[in-house]
Short mmCIF file of C-alpha atoms in Angstrom, two decimals:
data_model
loop_
_atom_site.label_atom_id
_atom_site.label_comp_id
_atom_site.label_asym_id
_atom_site.label_seq_id
_atom_site.Cartn_x
_atom_site.Cartn_y
_atom_site.Cartn_z
CA MET A 1 0.00 0.00 0.00
CA GLY A 2 2.97 2.38 0.04
CA LYS A 3 3.73 4.61 3.01
CA ALA A 4 1.04 5.37 5.63
CA VAL A 5 -1.18 8.35 4.81
CA ALA A 6 -3.64 10.26 6.98
CA ILE A 7 -6.36 12.82 6.44
CA ILE A 8 -5.55 15.79 8.68
CA GLY A 9 -8.28 18.23 7.67
CA THR A 10 -11.55 18.51 5.77
CA GLY A 11 -13.71 21.40 4.61
CA GLN A 12 -17.12 21.65 3.01
CA THR A 13 -19.25 24.48 1.73
CA LYS A 14 -22.86 24.84 2.66
CA HIS A 15 -24.37 22.87 -0.23
CA GLY A 16 -27.49 23.78 -2.17
CA ARG A 17 -28.29 26.53 -4.65
CA ARG A 18 -25.34 28.87 -4.25
CA SER A 19 -26.06 31.71 -6.67
CA ASP A 20 -24.59 33.99 -3.99
CA VAL A 21 -21.06 33.03 -5.12
CA CYS A 22 -19.28 32.57 -8.45
CA TYR A 23 -17.79 29.14 -9.04
CA PRO A 24 -14.15 29.88 -8.02
CA ASP A 25 -15.34 31.53 -4.80
CA LEU A 26 -17.35 28.40 -3.97
CA VAL A 27 -14.14 26.36 -4.29
CA LYS A 28 -12.22 28.86 -2.16
CA GLU A 29 -14.81 28.47 0.61
CA ALA A 30 -14.10 24.72 0.91
CA VAL A 31 -10.31 25.13 0.61
CA SER A 32 -10.19 27.78 3.37
CA ALA A 33 -12.30 25.55 5.65
CA ALA A 34 -9.99 22.56 5.08
CA LEU A 35 -6.82 24.58 5.73
CA MET A 36 -8.30 25.97 8.92
CA ASP A 37 -9.38 22.50 10.04
CA ALA A 38 -5.87 21.14 9.38
CA GLY A 39 -4.25 24.14 11.01
CA ILE A 40 -1.96 24.78 8.04
CA THR A 41 -1.49 27.47 5.40
CA LEU A 42 -1.10 27.31 1.63
CA LYS A 43 2.69 27.30 1.86
CA ASP A 44 2.55 23.90 3.59
CA ILE A 45 0.86 22.30 0.53
CA ASP A 46 3.14 20.39 -1.89
CA GLY A 47 0.58 19.62 -4.58
CA VAL A 48 -3.08 20.01 -5.53
CA VAL A 49 -5.55 17.53 -7.07
CA LEU A 50 -8.88 18.72 -8.52
CA GLY A 51 -11.88 16.74 -9.75
CA THR A 52 -15.18 17.77 -11.34
CA MET A 53 -17.73 16.39 -13.79
CA PRO A 54 -17.18 16.80 -17.56
CA SER A 55 -16.87 20.41 -18.75
CA MET A 56 -20.41 20.42 -20.15
CA MET A 57 -21.73 20.65 -16.58
CA GLU A 58 -20.92 24.34 -16.11
CA GLY A 59 -19.62 25.13 -19.59
CA VAL A 60 -16.02 25.85 -18.51
CA SER A 61 -13.33 23.45 -19.76
CA SER A 62 -10.47 22.18 -17.62
CA THR A 63 -11.53 23.84 -14.38
CA HIS A 64 -8.11 23.34 -12.76
CA PHE A 65 -7.09 26.42 -14.77
CA TYR A 66 -10.15 28.36 -13.63
CA PHE A 67 -9.64 27.46 -9.95
CA ALA A 68 -5.83 27.82 -9.79
CA GLU A 69 -6.00 30.74 -7.35
CA ALA A 70 -9.02 29.44 -5.41
CA MET A 71 -7.16 26.17 -4.77
CA GLY A 72 -3.94 27.95 -3.88
CA ALA A 73 -2.28 26.09 -6.73
CA VAL A 74 -0.10 28.89 -8.11
CA GLY A 75 3.53 27.73 -8.10
CA LYS A 76 2.60 24.13 -7.28
CA PRO A 77 2.09 20.92 -9.25
CA VAL A 78 -1.58 20.42 -10.19
CA MET A 79 -3.48 17.32 -11.33
CA LYS A 80 -7.02 17.01 -12.64
CA VAL A 81 -8.84 13.69 -12.47
CA GLU A 82 -12.33 12.88 -13.77
CA THR A 83 -14.26 9.65 -13.37
CA CYS A 84 -17.78 11.09 -13.49
CA GLY A 85 -19.68 10.33 -10.26
CA SER A 86 -16.74 8.49 -8.72
CA THR A 87 -14.49 11.54 -9.25
CA GLY A 88 -14.56 12.48 -5.57
CA GLN A 89 -13.17 9.11 -4.54
CA SER A 90 -10.71 9.00 -7.45
CA ILE A 91 -9.15 12.32 -6.44
CA GLY A 92 -8.96 11.07 -2.85
CA HIS A 93 -7.09 8.03 -4.14
CA CYS A 94 -4.72 10.34 -6.06
CA GLY A 95 -4.05 12.35 -2.92
CA PHE A 96 -3.22 9.07 -1.22
CA PHE A 97 -0.98 7.86 -4.09
CA TRP A 98 0.95 11.13 -4.12
CA VAL A 99 1.73 11.06 -0.39
CA ALA A 100 2.09 7.24 -0.14
CA SER A 101 4.75 7.35 -2.87
CA GLY A 102 6.82 9.68 -0.72
CA MET A 103 6.89 12.34 -3.43
CA ALA A 104 4.83 14.81 -1.38
CA ASP A 105 4.35 15.47 2.29
CA ILE A 106 1.03 17.34 2.25
CA VAL A 107 -1.46 17.27 -0.65
CA LEU A 108 -4.68 19.25 -1.01
CA VAL A 109 -7.55 17.47 -2.79
CA VAL A 110 -10.51 19.47 -4.06
CA GLY A 111 -13.82 18.38 -5.62
CA SER A 112 -16.58 20.71 -6.76
CA GLU A 113 -19.70 21.14 -8.85
CA LYS A 114 -22.12 23.97 -9.48
CA MET A 115 -25.03 22.10 -10.94
CA SER A 116 -27.56 24.92 -10.74
CA GLU A 117 -25.59 26.64 -13.52
CA GLY A 118 -26.01 23.95 -16.18
CA ASP A 119 -28.06 20.95 -17.21
CA GLY A 120 -27.01 17.88 -15.23
CA GLN A 121 -29.01 15.34 -17.19
CA ALA A 122 -27.89 16.72 -20.56
CA THR A 123 -24.29 16.49 -19.33
CA MET A 124 -24.77 12.95 -18.10
CA THR A 125 -26.31 11.91 -21.40
CA THR A 126 -23.09 12.91 -23.20
CA VAL A 127 -21.32 10.17 -21.22
CA PHE A 128 -23.20 7.62 -23.39
CA ASP A 129 -21.67 6.65 -26.74
CA PRO A 130 -22.92 8.85 -29.60
CA PHE A 131 -23.80 6.08 -32.10
CA PHE A 132 -25.81 3.39 -30.34
CA GLN A 133 -27.07 4.16 -26.86
CA ARG A 134 -27.27 7.94 -26.41
CA THR A 135 -30.52 8.13 -28.39
CA PHE A 136 -32.27 6.10 -25.67
CA ALA A 137 -30.50 7.57 -22.66
CA ALA A 138 -32.60 9.38 -20.11
CA GLY A 139 -29.84 10.85 -17.98
CA ALA A 140 -28.98 9.20 -14.70
CA PRO A 141 -32.55 8.24 -13.68
CA GLY A 142 -33.00 6.15 -16.82
CA VAL A 143 -29.97 3.99 -16.34
CA PHE A 144 -30.23 3.58 -12.57
CA THR A 145 -33.87 2.59 -12.91
CA MET A 146 -32.99 -0.03 -15.53
CA GLN A 147 -30.38 -1.42 -13.14
CA SER A 148 -32.80 -1.50 -10.21
CA MET A 149 -35.48 -3.27 -12.29
CA GLU A 150 -32.91 -5.86 -13.42
CA TRP A 151 -31.83 -6.44 -9.81
CA MET A 152 -35.37 -6.86 -8.48
CA TYR A 153 -36.26 -9.24 -11.32
CA ARG A 154 -33.08 -11.31 -10.87
CA PHE A 155 -33.63 -11.87 -7.16
CA LYS A 156 -37.44 -12.10 -7.43
CA ILE A 157 -37.98 -9.16 -5.09
CA PRO A 158 -41.70 -8.32 -5.10
CA GLU A 159 -42.39 -4.81 -6.36
CA GLU A 160 -44.21 -3.80 -3.15
CA LYS A 161 -41.34 -4.97 -0.97
CA GLY A 162 -38.78 -3.08 -3.05
CA ARG A 163 -41.01 0.00 -2.91
CA GLU A 164 -41.42 -0.20 0.87
CA ALA A 165 -37.67 -0.61 1.50
CA ALA A 166 -36.72 2.18 -0.94
CA ALA A 167 -39.21 4.53 0.75
CA MET A 168 -37.69 3.70 4.13
CA ILE A 169 -34.22 4.55 2.77
CA SER A 170 -35.51 7.91 1.57
CA VAL A 171 -37.12 8.69 4.94
CA SER A 172 -34.01 7.75 6.92
CA ASN A 173 -31.62 9.72 4.66
CA HIS A 174 -33.87 12.79 4.93
CA ASP A 175 -34.00 12.35 8.72
CA ASN A 176 -30.20 12.09 8.83
CA ALA A 177 -29.73 15.24 6.72
CA MET A 178 -31.51 17.20 9.45
CA ASP A 179 -28.40 16.57 11.59
CA ASN A 180 -26.03 17.83 8.87
CA PRO A 181 -25.60 21.62 8.65
CA TYR A 182 -23.95 21.28 5.19
CA ALA A 183 -26.76 19.21 3.58
CA HIS A 184 -28.74 20.61 0.63
CA ILE A 185 -32.18 19.10 1.32
CA ARG A 186 -33.14 19.42 4.95
CA THR A 187 -36.79 18.46 5.15
CA ARG A 188 -38.41 15.49 6.85
CA VAL A 189 -40.48 13.25 4.60
CA THR A 190 -42.91 10.42 5.41
CA MET A 191 -43.30 6.98 3.80
CA ASP A 192 -46.48 8.24 2.13
CA ASP A 193 -44.70 11.34 0.79
CA VAL A 194 -42.15 9.10 -0.94
CA LYS A 195 -44.66 6.58 -2.27
CA ASN A 196 -46.94 9.29 -3.66
CA ALA A 197 -44.25 11.58 -5.08
CA ARG A 198 -44.20 12.32 -8.80
CA VAL A 199 -42.94 9.46 -10.99
CA ILE A 200 -39.59 10.25 -12.62
CA THR A 201 -38.80 6.90 -14.26
CA TYR A 202 -41.13 4.23 -12.83
CA PRO A 203 -40.83 2.87 -10.14
CA VAL A 204 -38.46 5.69 -9.18
CA ARG A 205 -40.22 8.76 -7.80
CA LEU A 206 -39.00 12.27 -7.01
CA LEU A 207 -38.07 11.49 -3.39
CA ASP A 208 -36.08 8.42 -4.51
CA VAL A 209 -33.74 10.75 -6.41
CA CYS A 210 -30.95 13.11 -5.25
CA PRO A 211 -31.09 16.86 -5.87
CA ALA A 212 -28.72 18.76 -8.19
CA SER A 213 -26.52 20.74 -5.81
CA ASP A 214 -23.83 23.41 -5.83
CA GLY A 215 -21.02 22.55 -3.45
CA ALA A 216 -17.33 21.94 -2.90
CA CYS A 217 -15.23 19.83 -0.58
CA ALA A 218 -11.52 19.89 0.22
CA VAL A 219 -9.45 17.30 2.07
CA VAL A 220 -5.84 17.53 3.26
CA PHE A 221 -3.67 14.37 3.03
CA ALA A 222 -0.41 14.09 4.97
CA SER A 223 2.44 11.68 5.56
CA GLU A 224 2.64 9.69 8.80
CA ARG A 225 5.43 11.86 10.20
CA THR A 226 3.63 15.14 9.53
CA ALA A 227 0.22 13.84 10.60
CA LYS A 228 1.62 12.70 13.94
CA LYS A 229 3.41 16.01 14.40
CA ILE A 230 0.65 18.50 13.59
CA CYS A 231 -2.68 16.66 13.93
CA LYS A 232 -4.25 15.53 17.20
CA LYS A 233 -6.70 13.11 15.60
CA PRO A 234 -5.80 12.01 12.09
CA ALA A 235 -8.03 9.66 10.06
CA TRP A 236 -5.83 6.90 8.64
CA ILE A 237 -6.34 5.40 5.21
CA LYS A 238 -6.66 1.67 5.80
CA GLY A 239 -7.55 0.45 2.33
CA LEU A 240 -8.75 1.52 -1.09
CA GLY A 241 -10.18 -0.20 -4.12
CA PHE A 242 -11.24 0.91 -7.58
CA ARG A 243 -12.70 -1.13 -10.43
CA GLY A 244 -14.10 -0.30 -13.85
CA GLU A 245 -16.09 -2.40 -16.26
CA GLU A 246 -17.07 -2.35 -19.95
CA PHE A 247 -18.37 0.92 -21.39
CA PHE A 248 -21.44 -0.30 -23.27
CA TYR A 249 -24.46 -0.70 -21.02
CA GLY A 250 -25.85 -4.21 -21.41
CA GLU A 251 -22.47 -5.86 -21.71
CA SER A 252 -21.90 -6.56 -18.01
CA ASP A 253 -24.17 -7.78 -15.24
CA LYS A 254 -25.43 -4.80 -13.24
CA ALA A 255 -27.50 -6.85 -10.76
CA ILE A 256 -24.31 -8.44 -9.40
CA TRP A 257 -22.10 -5.47 -10.39
CA MET A 258 -18.50 -6.64 -10.52
CA SER A 259 -16.93 -3.18 -10.16
CA ALA A 260 -18.72 -2.41 -6.87
CA THR A 261 -18.12 -5.89 -5.49
CA GLU A 262 -14.42 -6.07 -6.39
CA ALA A 263 -13.59 -2.48 -5.38
CA ALA A 264 -14.90 -3.24 -1.88
CA LYS A 265 -13.15 -6.60 -1.76
CA GLU A 266 -9.79 -5.02 -2.57
CA ALA A 267 -10.24 -2.29 0.06
CA TYR A 268 -11.35 -4.87 2.67
CA GLN A 269 -8.28 -7.00 2.00
CA GLN A 270 -5.93 -4.09 2.61
CA ALA A 271 -7.84 -3.02 5.72
CA GLY A 272 -8.06 -6.57 7.10
CA ILE A 273 -11.85 -6.61 7.01
CA ARG A 274 -13.39 -10.09 6.81
CA ASN A 275 -16.87 -9.36 8.13
CA PRO A 276 -17.82 -5.82 7.04
CA MET A 277 -21.17 -5.84 8.81
CA LYS A 278 -19.45 -6.61 12.13
CA GLN A 279 -16.19 -4.72 11.74
CA LEU A 280 -17.37 -1.48 10.11
CA ASP A 281 -18.94 1.11 12.42
CA VAL A 282 -20.38 3.38 9.74
CA ALA A 283 -20.61 3.62 5.93
CA GLU A 284 -20.98 6.63 3.66
CA LEU A 285 -22.28 5.18 0.39
CA TYR A 286 -22.82 7.07 -2.84
CA ASN A 287 -26.59 6.75 -2.98
CA PRO A 288 -28.16 9.11 -5.54
CA PHE A 289 -31.06 6.65 -5.91
CA THR A 290 -32.78 4.77 -3.08
CA TYR A 291 -33.15 1.48 -4.98
CA GLN A 292 -29.51 1.51 -5.98
CA GLU A 293 -28.40 1.89 -2.35
CA MET A 294 -29.71 -1.64 -1.75
CA ILE A 295 -27.55 -3.05 -4.56
CA PHE A 296 -24.50 -1.51 -2.87
CA TYR A 297 -25.37 -3.18 0.46
CA GLU A 298 -25.20 -6.52 -1.34
CA CYS A 299 -22.05 -5.76 -3.37
CA PHE A 300 -20.25 -4.61 -0.22
CA GLY A 301 -21.13 -7.82 1.61
CA PHE A 302 -23.41 -6.15 4.19
CA CYS A 303 -26.03 -8.83 3.45
CA PRO A 304 -26.60 -11.76 1.06
CA ARG A 305 -27.64 -11.07 -2.56
CA GLY A 306 -31.33 -10.33 -2.92
CA GLU A 307 -31.84 -9.75 0.80
CA ALA A 308 -31.10 -6.02 1.09
CA PRO A 309 -34.80 -5.06 1.31
CA ASP A 310 -35.24 -7.43 4.29
CA TYR A 311 -32.29 -5.86 6.09
CA VAL A 312 -33.56 -2.36 5.33
CA LEU A 313 -37.04 -3.18 6.61
CA LYS A 314 -35.47 -4.52 9.84
CA GLY A 315 -33.70 -1.16 10.25
CA ALA A 316 -30.16 -2.59 9.96
CA PHE A 317 -28.74 0.49 8.20
CA LYS A 318 -30.61 3.22 10.07
CA LYS A 319 -29.22 5.45 12.79
CA GLY A 320 -28.74 3.15 15.79
CA GLY A 321 -28.95 0.07 13.54
CA GLN A 322 -26.34 -2.66 13.08
CA LEU A 323 -24.38 -0.63 10.50
CA PRO A 324 -25.55 3.00 10.19
CA CYS A 325 -25.31 4.13 6.55
CA CYS A 326 -25.10 7.75 5.42
CA PRO A 327 -25.58 9.54 8.76
CA SER A 328 -24.90 12.71 6.74
CA GLY A 329 -28.10 12.24 4.75
CA GLY A 330 -25.97 10.95 1.92
CA THR A 331 -25.92 11.73 -1.76
CA LEU A 332 -29.71 11.44 -1.71
CA CYS A 333 -29.92 14.82 0.07
CA THR A 334 -26.78 16.51 -1.36
CA ASN A 335 -25.20 15.91 -4.75
CA PRO A 336 -22.66 18.39 -6.17
CA ILE A 337 -21.31 15.51 -8.27
CA GLY A 338 -17.58 16.27 -8.57
CA ALA A 339 -17.47 16.88 -4.82
CA THR A 340 -19.82 14.10 -3.72
CA GLY A 341 -17.37 11.18 -3.49
CA LEU A 342 -14.95 13.39 -1.57
CA ILE A 343 -17.73 14.47 0.78
CA ARG A 344 -18.26 10.74 1.52
CA LEU A 345 -14.54 10.51 2.38
CA ALA A 346 -14.62 13.70 4.47
CA GLU A 347 -17.70 12.50 6.36
CA ALA A 348 -15.99 9.14 7.03
CA ALA A 349 -12.96 11.06 8.35
CA LEU A 350 -15.19 13.17 10.62
CA GLN A 351 -16.79 9.98 11.94
CA VAL A 352 -13.57 8.14 12.87
CA THR A 353 -12.12 11.25 14.47
CA GLY A 354 -15.26 11.97 16.51
CA LYS A 355 -15.85 15.32 14.80
CA ALA A 356 -19.20 14.62 13.11
CA GLY A 357 -21.32 16.69 15.52
CA ALA A 358 -25.02 15.77 15.65
CA ARG A 359 -24.53 13.08 13.00
CA GLN A 360 -21.74 11.32 14.91
CA VAL A 361 -22.05 7.53 15.18
CA GLU A 362 -20.87 7.04 18.73
CA GLY A 363 -17.42 5.50 19.06
CA ALA A 364 -16.94 4.99 15.29
CA LYS A 365 -13.45 3.63 14.61
CA LEU A 366 -13.69 2.12 11.14
CA ALA A 367 -15.64 3.69 8.25
CA LEU A 368 -16.31 2.88 4.62
CA SER A 369 -16.68 5.61 2.01
CA HIS A 370 -17.63 5.06 -1.61
CA ALA A 371 -18.60 6.56 -4.96
CA MET A 372 -19.89 5.28 -8.30
CA GLY A 373 -19.42 6.84 -11.72
CA GLY A 374 -20.34 6.76 -15.38
CA VAL A 375 -23.08 4.62 -16.87
CA ASP A 376 -22.79 2.23 -13.89
CA GLN A 377 -19.19 1.69 -15.00
CA PHE A 378 -16.84 2.66 -12.14
CA ASN A 379 -16.84 2.06 -8.39
CA ALA A 380 -14.39 3.28 -5.76
CA VAL A 381 -14.12 2.49 -2.05
CA THR A 382 -11.88 3.96 0.68
CA ILE A 383 -11.71 2.64 4.24
CA LEU A 384 -10.69 5.02 7.04
CA GLY A 385 -9.71 4.14 10.58
CA SER A 386 -9.00 6.00 13.82
CA LYS A 387 -5.81 4.00 14.33
CA LEU A 388 -2.79 3.56 12.07
CA MET B 1 -27.22 44.76 -2.51
CA SER B 2 -28.65 41.52 -1.02
CA LYS B 3 -27.51 38.05 -2.07
CA GLU B 4 -30.70 37.58 -4.08
CA GLU B 5 -29.82 40.55 -6.26
CA TYR B 6 -26.41 39.29 -7.44
CA ARG B 7 -26.42 39.00 -11.19
CA ILE B 8 -26.82 35.87 -13.32
CA VAL B 9 -25.50 35.82 -16.90
CA LYS B 10 -26.99 33.48 -19.49
CA GLY B 11 -24.50 31.54 -21.58
CA GLN B 12 -24.33 28.80 -24.19
CA VAL B 13 -21.55 26.77 -25.79
CA MET B 14 -22.31 25.26 -29.21
CA VAL B 15 -19.72 23.01 -30.84
CA PRO B 16 -20.30 21.05 -34.06
CA TYR B 17 -18.70 17.60 -34.38
CA GLU B 18 -17.95 15.14 -37.20
CA LEU B 19 -17.61 11.70 -35.66
CA ALA B 20 -16.01 8.81 -37.56
CA LEU B 21 -17.82 5.46 -37.23
CA GLY B 22 -14.87 3.47 -38.52
CA ARG B 23 -15.05 0.22 -40.44
CA THR B 24 -16.91 -2.10 -38.05
CA TRP B 25 -19.65 0.34 -37.16
CA SER B 26 -20.01 1.59 -40.76
CA GLU B 27 -20.56 -2.01 -41.83
CA PHE B 28 -23.06 -2.56 -39.00
CA TYR B 29 -25.16 0.34 -40.33
CA ASP B 30 -24.81 -0.94 -43.92
CA TYR B 31 -26.31 -4.24 -42.73
CA LEU B 32 -29.12 -2.39 -40.96
CA LYS B 33 -30.07 -0.88 -44.34
CA GLU B 34 -30.59 -4.47 -45.54
CA GLU B 35 -32.70 -5.07 -42.39
CA LYS B 36 -30.11 -7.39 -40.89
CA ILE B 37 -28.85 -7.09 -37.31
CA MET B 38 -25.26 -8.26 -37.29
CA GLY B 39 -22.92 -8.94 -34.41
CA LYS B 40 -19.26 -9.80 -34.23
CA LYS B 41 -18.09 -13.10 -32.79
CA CYS B 42 -14.89 -13.45 -30.78
CA GLY B 43 -12.69 -16.30 -32.02
CA LYS B 44 -11.38 -16.82 -28.50
CA CYS B 45 -14.35 -16.61 -26.09
CA SER B 46 -17.03 -17.22 -28.77
CA ARG B 47 -19.22 -14.40 -27.45
CA VAL B 48 -21.36 -12.58 -30.04
CA LEU B 49 -21.49 -8.82 -29.40
CA VAL B 50 -24.18 -6.40 -30.59
CA PRO B 51 -23.25 -3.58 -31.11
CA PRO B 52 -20.28 -5.22 -32.82
CA ARG B 53 -16.75 -4.26 -31.86
CA SER B 54 -13.49 -4.41 -33.82
CA PHE B 55 -11.94 -6.25 -30.87
CA CYS B 56 -13.28 -8.33 -27.99
CA PRO B 57 -13.41 -6.10 -24.90
CA ARG B 58 -12.57 -9.03 -22.63
CA CYS B 59 -10.05 -11.05 -24.72
CA PHE B 60 -8.50 -8.01 -26.49
CA GLU B 61 -8.48 -10.11 -29.69
CA ASP B 62 -9.50 -8.70 -33.10
CA MET B 63 -12.97 -9.87 -34.09
CA ASP B 64 -13.31 -10.67 -37.79
CA GLU B 65 -16.38 -12.88 -37.96
CA TRP B 66 -19.77 -11.28 -38.65
CA VAL B 67 -22.75 -13.25 -37.36
CA GLU B 68 -26.40 -12.42 -38.05
CA VAL B 69 -28.46 -12.43 -34.86
CA SER B 70 -32.22 -12.77 -34.49
CA GLN B 71 -34.54 -9.78 -34.78
CA GLU B 72 -36.34 -11.12 -31.74
CA GLY B 73 -35.17 -11.20 -28.17
CA VAL B 74 -35.92 -11.04 -24.47
CA VAL B 75 -36.36 -7.84 -22.42
CA GLU B 76 -33.66 -7.97 -19.72
CA THR B 77 -34.69 -4.66 -18.20
CA TRP B 78 -36.58 -1.53 -19.20
CA VAL B 79 -37.50 1.92 -18.05
CA TYR B 80 -40.54 4.11 -18.72
CA VAL B 81 -39.24 7.60 -19.36
CA ASN B 82 -41.70 10.39 -18.77
CA MET B 83 -39.32 13.24 -17.99
CA PRO B 84 -38.19 15.65 -20.68
CA PHE B 85 -34.43 16.00 -21.04
CA PHE B 86 -32.48 18.58 -23.02
CA ALA B 87 -31.60 17.37 -26.55
CA GLN B 88 -33.70 14.21 -26.20
CA GLU B 89 -34.23 12.70 -29.65
CA ILE B 90 -37.33 10.68 -28.82
CA LYS B 91 -40.58 12.26 -27.62
CA ILE B 92 -41.74 11.30 -24.13
CA PRO B 93 -43.19 9.07 -22.91
CA PHE B 94 -40.91 6.36 -24.29
CA ILE B 95 -39.48 3.06 -23.10
CA SER B 96 -35.74 2.38 -23.09
CA ALA B 97 -35.00 -1.33 -22.91
CA GLN B 98 -32.08 -3.71 -22.69
CA ILE B 99 -32.85 -6.55 -25.11
CA ARG B 100 -30.93 -9.82 -25.39
CA LEU B 101 -31.35 -10.68 -29.08
CA ASP B 102 -31.44 -14.44 -29.72
CA GLY B 103 -27.99 -15.56 -30.81
CA SER B 104 -26.13 -12.71 -29.04
CA ASP B 105 -24.35 -12.57 -25.69
CA THR B 106 -24.89 -8.92 -24.77
CA GLY B 107 -27.85 -6.70 -23.97
CA PHE B 108 -28.81 -4.34 -26.83
CA ILE B 109 -30.20 -0.93 -25.87
CA HIS B 110 -33.18 0.29 -27.90
CA GLN B 111 -36.79 1.37 -27.39
CA VAL B 112 -39.98 -0.63 -26.99
CA ALA B 113 -42.94 0.97 -28.77
CA GLY B 114 -45.83 0.13 -31.09
CA ILE B 115 -48.19 0.08 -28.11
CA ASP B 116 -50.18 2.77 -26.34
CA LEU B 117 -47.59 4.47 -24.12
CA SER B 118 -49.82 7.17 -22.70
CA ASP B 119 -51.10 5.11 -19.76
CA PHE B 120 -48.44 3.55 -17.58
CA ASP B 121 -50.75 0.95 -16.03
CA SER B 122 -51.61 -0.51 -19.42
CA VAL B 123 -47.92 -0.41 -20.40
CA ARG B 124 -47.09 -2.55 -17.37
CA GLU B 125 -49.55 -5.19 -18.53
CA THR B 126 -47.88 -5.35 -21.95
CA VAL B 127 -44.15 -4.84 -21.33
CA LYS B 128 -42.66 -7.49 -19.05
CA LEU B 129 -39.19 -8.30 -17.78
CA GLY B 130 -38.35 -11.53 -19.54
CA GLY B 131 -40.98 -10.82 -22.21
CA ARG B 132 -40.24 -11.22 -25.91
CA VAL B 133 -39.98 -8.36 -28.40
CA LYS B 134 -39.38 -8.09 -32.15
CA ALA B 135 -37.69 -5.44 -34.31
CA VAL B 136 -39.83 -3.14 -36.45
CA TRP B 137 -37.92 -1.40 -39.26
CA SER B 138 -38.09 2.20 -40.40
CA LYS B 139 -39.11 2.48 -44.05
CA GLU B 140 -36.49 5.12 -44.75
CA LYS B 141 -32.97 4.14 -43.66
CA LYS B 142 -30.76 7.02 -42.54
CA GLY B 143 -27.77 5.02 -41.37
CA ASN B 144 -28.40 5.50 -37.66
CA ILE B 145 -29.75 3.44 -34.78
CA LEU B 146 -33.34 4.47 -35.55
CA ASP B 147 -33.20 2.48 -38.82
CA ILE B 148 -34.66 -0.04 -36.40
CA ALA B 149 -37.73 2.05 -35.55
CA TYR B 150 -38.42 0.17 -32.33
CA PHE B 151 -39.04 -3.24 -30.81
CA GLU B 152 -42.63 -4.32 -30.23
CA PRO B 153 -43.92 -6.93 -27.79
CA VAL B 154 -44.50 -10.33 -29.43
CA LYS B 155 -48.11 -11.35 -28.88
#
């Protein structure tokens, strides 16, 4: 795994519709918060990694040029990494690689999106190939609904049961977001609200789907020596996994989902996790769609294949349950895409360092964070721990 | 000036493209004009891929053998789209579906139509996971994916 690496600071903007700031100023807000949290200044940073969605999202190409000053990147090496929805985790991995290689001591990682400024679904549709599949693409809801239908059919999950469990996931994420001052959507919803919400792509309804948010997140990675010297409570990176699969939708099995399964397996191996449900204290999944969250539970070995709805209905993943998932309210309540995977990592870091405020899972020592990207193509997992 | 009064500027980026299909995909569309759906077969793993590829994505071997697949297949999954999206080619409501054509080893993405799509409850009675569908051809062939107009449920 290379040399030991810790997260020594995180910063987030207040997410939501942020027409009060221009895009670079939004980024600056997260960077300043992360530097303050880490107790360092720009001159301590050896290199900067940025990630966002494709340029179509806000209509500005290669945003690492645009944000050079906001990220404090002038006079420093800069990298830009894009893997669509999994960008936030990919840039976290790059921060890790850079420090773990010994080539940098402190690296600043920044993820951002300002989705209110563009057309998220139009941008997402351009991720499909232009000759065969784009014609039938219906943004993210279309593809994630197809995947959820395939999964329910494969494991013979009755429609009503799937509906009930998905509604419960929506209610619990919305409840959790009430504890998170950074969350975009902070409203309580009831089971009936979810089940009667407007249909987006049947059976997916409005409250099964994440919002389009403006937001940024910054995370500071440091070497073992520096982390021990300047940080009272670092979050240690215990394992990471990333897997991609074929580009064309329909070519690989999305009900079993190799990339999600194998990414978690690799991270577990490095972190010495054999029984995730027992060993993990908290998980921050990338859950833009309620139904899809259940597929992740199965891929990550939280429960047997086809049984996620049963576990959800028993309350296994709720606050106070066996393995609390998304105490932040998750992607379902906040989704500035390029930042989202990094927010998962930052939230996991807050949890294992006891800094998560009202959303703290008491005594959390080991946390999983995750993101998914593309047309169900990429999955990334990072495990954080309170001990080296 | 309050936060609500800060200015918003409208913008647009328009870029024209000319995208090369290359040999394999050009030939695929030539076959569509003859109302044939052709896949490519991998000499190593024997999988038949539709859309065809010049090389097998798993074996990384060149694929030279064209194989005609059936115009009928099974619906592996589908979605009823009733939300308008920017630059959508097909009018809503429409159904996107992943169809496993008989004789192929991959899911083919196209639309299911030829039925009344206005009422979702009646659609559910007609379009089933695991149900069979059949290609319906466009009269005029333009050399794109809508040369197959749609797939309709087999009664």
